[in-house]
């Protein structure tokens, strides 16, 4: 099964990392890792309920290729939207990755 024909957006993957500060120390910075093809959906009511019970605000589900390299804590940015990745799972046969996300910034 190939889902690439369903992935209708390109999102930037940003990750918080430590980088040298130029003075022998380190600082935390957001680093752009890659662009990935994605499909952004709203979660089902049951998905939102499960997230709320776990203390999370799951506002969107983002489907990605299984090799996308997206991890919990990453940001997915596209247009004026920024999604914080809460978790990433794959089915037993990795034909896609599913990232549960929280929309943290909306377009104007």
PDB file of C-alpha atoms in Angstrom:
ATOM      1  CA  UNK A   1       0.000   0.000   0.000  1.00  0.00           C
ATOM      2  CA  UNK A   2       1.399   3.389  -1.005  1.00  0.00           C
ATOM      3  CA  UNK A   3      -0.034   6.558   0.551  1.00  0.00           C
ATOM      4  CA  UNK A   4       2.120   9.118  -1.254  1.00  0.00           C
ATOM      5  CA  UNK A   5      -0.765  10.138  -3.539  1.00  0.00           C
ATOM      6  CA  UNK A   6      -2.681  11.263  -0.407  1.00  0.00           C
ATOM      7  CA  UNK A   7       0.116  13.467   0.936  1.00  0.00           C
ATOM      8  CA  UNK A   8      -0.978  16.858  -0.355  1.00  0.00           C
ATOM      9  CA  UNK A   9       1.184  19.284   1.671  1.00  0.00           C
ATOM     10  CA  UNK A  10       4.844  19.922   2.360  1.00  0.00           C
ATOM     11  CA  UNK A  11       5.774  20.657   5.964  1.00  0.00           C
ATOM     12  CA  UNK A  12       9.121  21.678   7.425  1.00  0.00           C
ATOM     13  CA  UNK A  13      10.471  19.553  10.287  1.00  0.00           C
ATOM     14  CA  UNK A  14      12.093  21.608  13.074  1.00  0.00           C
ATOM     15  CA  UNK A  15      13.809  20.095  16.130  1.00  0.00           C
ATOM     16  CA  UNK A  16      15.207  21.694  19.279  1.00  0.00           C
ATOM     17  CA  UNK A  17      18.915  20.884  19.598  1.00  0.00           C
ATOM     18  CA  UNK A  18      21.967  22.190  21.361  1.00  0.00           C
ATOM     19  CA  UNK A  19      24.482  24.030  19.222  1.00  0.00           C
ATOM     20  CA  UNK A  20      27.866  25.633  20.033  1.00  0.00           C
ATOM     21  CA  UNK A  21      27.524  29.274  21.090  1.00  0.00           C
ATOM     22  CA  UNK A  22      30.930  30.267  19.702  1.00  0.00           C
ATOM     23  CA  UNK A  23      32.363  30.913  23.154  1.00  0.00           C
ATOM     24  CA  UNK A  24      32.977  27.325  24.252  1.00  0.00           C
ATOM     25  CA  UNK A  25      29.463  26.709  25.539  1.00  0.00           C
ATOM     26  CA  UNK A  26      26.165  25.577  24.093  1.00  0.00           C
ATOM     27  CA  UNK A  27      22.767  27.100  23.512  1.00  0.00           C
ATOM     28  CA  UNK A  28      19.421  25.662  22.543  1.00  0.00           C
ATOM     29  CA  UNK A  29      18.158  26.404  19.057  1.00  0.00           C
ATOM     30  CA  UNK A  30      15.481  25.292  16.628  1.00  0.00           C
ATOM     31  CA  UNK A  31      17.064  23.595  13.608  1.00  0.00           C
ATOM     32  CA  UNK A  32      15.290  22.871  10.334  1.00  0.00           C
ATOM     33  CA  UNK A  33      15.936  19.213   9.521  1.00  0.00           C
ATOM     34  CA  UNK A  34      13.961  18.502   6.370  1.00  0.00           C
ATOM     35  CA  UNK A  35      10.837  19.035   4.330  1.00  0.00           C
ATOM     36  CA  UNK A  36       8.328  16.176   4.382  1.00  0.00           C
ATOM     37  CA  UNK A  37       5.186  15.398   2.429  1.00  0.00           C
ATOM     38  CA  UNK A  38       2.130  15.190   4.654  1.00  0.00           C
ATOM     39  CA  UNK A  39      -1.640  15.084   4.956  1.00  0.00           C
ATOM     40  CA  UNK A  40      -3.164  17.064   7.840  1.00  0.00           C
ATOM     41  CA  UNK A  41      -6.513  15.934   9.271  1.00  0.00           C
ATOM     42  CA  UNK A  42      -8.573  16.689  12.331  1.00  0.00           C
ATOM     43  CA  UNK A  43      -8.677  13.782  14.800  1.00  0.00           C
ATOM     44  CA  UNK A  44     -11.797  11.792  15.530  1.00  0.00           C
ATOM     45  CA  UNK A  45     -13.796  12.562  18.657  1.00  0.00           C
ATOM     46  CA  UNK A  46     -12.516   9.366  20.307  1.00  0.00           C
ATOM     47  CA  UNK A  47      -8.889  10.330  19.528  1.00  0.00           C
ATOM     48  CA  UNK A  48      -9.465  13.750  21.118  1.00  0.00           C
ATOM     49  CA  UNK A  49     -11.095  12.173  24.182  1.00  0.00           C
ATOM     50  CA  UNK A  50      -8.164   9.782  24.679  1.00  0.00           C
ATOM     51  CA  UNK A  51      -5.709  12.665  24.345  1.00  0.00           C
ATOM     52  CA  UNK A  52      -7.660  14.798  26.822  1.00  0.00           C
ATOM     53  CA  UNK A  53      -7.654  11.942  29.345  1.00  0.00           C
ATOM     54  CA  UNK A  54      -3.869  11.834  29.015  1.00  0.00           C
ATOM     55  CA  UNK A  55      -3.636  15.619  29.535  1.00  0.00           C
ATOM     56  CA  UNK A  56      -2.817  16.380  25.905  1.00  0.00           C
ATOM     57  CA  UNK A  57      -4.465  18.678  23.365  1.00  0.00           C
ATOM     58  CA  UNK A  58      -4.552  16.592  20.165  1.00  0.00           C
ATOM     59  CA  UNK A  59      -5.942  19.016  17.577  1.00  0.00           C
ATOM     60  CA  UNK A  60      -4.617  17.492  14.335  1.00  0.00           C
ATOM     61  CA  UNK A  61      -3.394  14.186  12.941  1.00  0.00           C
ATOM     62  CA  UNK A  62      -0.577  14.391  10.408  1.00  0.00           C
ATOM     63  CA  UNK A  63       0.073  11.433   8.108  1.00  0.00           C
ATOM     64  CA  UNK A  64       3.609  11.079   6.743  1.00  0.00           C
ATOM     65  CA  UNK A  65       5.743   8.653   4.793  1.00  0.00           C
ATOM     66  CA  UNK A  66       7.151   5.968   7.136  1.00  0.00           C
ATOM     67  CA  UNK A  67      10.719   7.210   6.596  1.00  0.00           C
ATOM     68  CA  UNK A  68       9.930  10.866   7.408  1.00  0.00           C
ATOM     69  CA  UNK A  69      12.085  10.920  10.557  1.00  0.00           C
ATOM     70  CA  UNK A  70       9.619  12.945  12.643  1.00  0.00           C
ATOM     71  CA  UNK A  71       9.806  12.501  16.437  1.00  0.00           C
ATOM     72  CA  UNK A  72       7.919  13.554  19.540  1.00  0.00           C
ATOM     73  CA  UNK A  73       8.691  17.182  20.397  1.00  0.00           C
ATOM     74  CA  UNK A  74       9.415  18.206  16.799  1.00  0.00           C
ATOM     75  CA  UNK A  75       7.564  21.065  15.142  1.00  0.00           C
ATOM     76  CA  UNK A  76       5.948  20.712  11.732  1.00  0.00           C
ATOM     77  CA  UNK A  77       5.591  24.064   9.995  1.00  0.00           C
ATOM     78  CA  UNK A  78       3.612  24.866   6.893  1.00  0.00           C
ATOM     79  CA  UNK A  79       2.323  28.219   5.733  1.00  0.00           C
ATOM     80  CA  UNK A  80       1.442  30.054   8.916  1.00  0.00           C
ATOM     81  CA  UNK A  81       0.607  26.892  10.859  1.00  0.00           C
ATOM     82  CA  UNK A  82       2.889  25.322  13.445  1.00  0.00           C
ATOM     83  CA  UNK A  83       2.120  21.849  14.824  1.00  0.00           C
ATOM     84  CA  UNK A  84       3.863  20.435  17.922  1.00  0.00           C
ATOM     85  CA  UNK A  85       4.289  16.669  17.615  1.00  0.00           C
ATOM     86  CA  UNK A  86       2.854  14.870  20.659  1.00  0.00           C
ATOM     87  CA  UNK A  87       3.531  11.300  19.482  1.00  0.00           C
ATOM     88  CA  UNK A  88       4.384   9.319  16.370  1.00  0.00           C
ATOM     89  CA  UNK A  89       3.194   5.786  15.630  1.00  0.00           C
ATOM     90  CA  UNK A  90       3.320   3.371  12.713  1.00  0.00           C
ATOM     91  CA  UNK A  91       1.077   0.402  11.959  1.00  0.00           C
ATOM     92  CA  UNK A  92       2.583  -3.095  12.236  1.00  0.00           C
ATOM     93  CA  UNK A  93       3.419  -2.909   8.536  1.00  0.00           C
ATOM     94  CA  UNK A  94       5.056   0.544   8.193  1.00  0.00           C
ATOM     95  CA  UNK A  95       3.211   2.002   5.206  1.00  0.00           C
ATOM     96  CA  UNK A  96       2.821   5.404   6.900  1.00  0.00           C
ATOM     97  CA  UNK A  97       3.621   7.307  10.092  1.00  0.00           C
ATOM     98  CA  UNK A  98       0.860   9.003  12.052  1.00  0.00           C
ATOM     99  CA  UNK A  99       1.803  12.017  14.163  1.00  0.00           C
ATOM    100  CA  UNK A 100      -0.650  13.252  16.768  1.00  0.00           C
ATOM    101  CA  UNK A 101      -0.124  17.014  16.922  1.00  0.00           C
ATOM    102  CA  UNK A 102      -1.254  20.195  18.612  1.00  0.00           C
ATOM    103  CA  UNK A 103      -1.741  23.277  16.476  1.00  0.00           C
ATOM    104  CA  UNK A 104       0.194  26.008  18.300  1.00  0.00           C
ATOM    105  CA  UNK A 105      -0.003  28.833  15.745  1.00  0.00           C
ATOM    106  CA  UNK A 106      -2.758  29.599  13.265  1.00  0.00           C
ATOM    107  CA  UNK A 107      -2.585  31.641  10.107  1.00  0.00           C
ATOM    108  CA  UNK A 108      -3.908  35.194  10.192  1.00  0.00           C
TER     109      UNK A 108
END
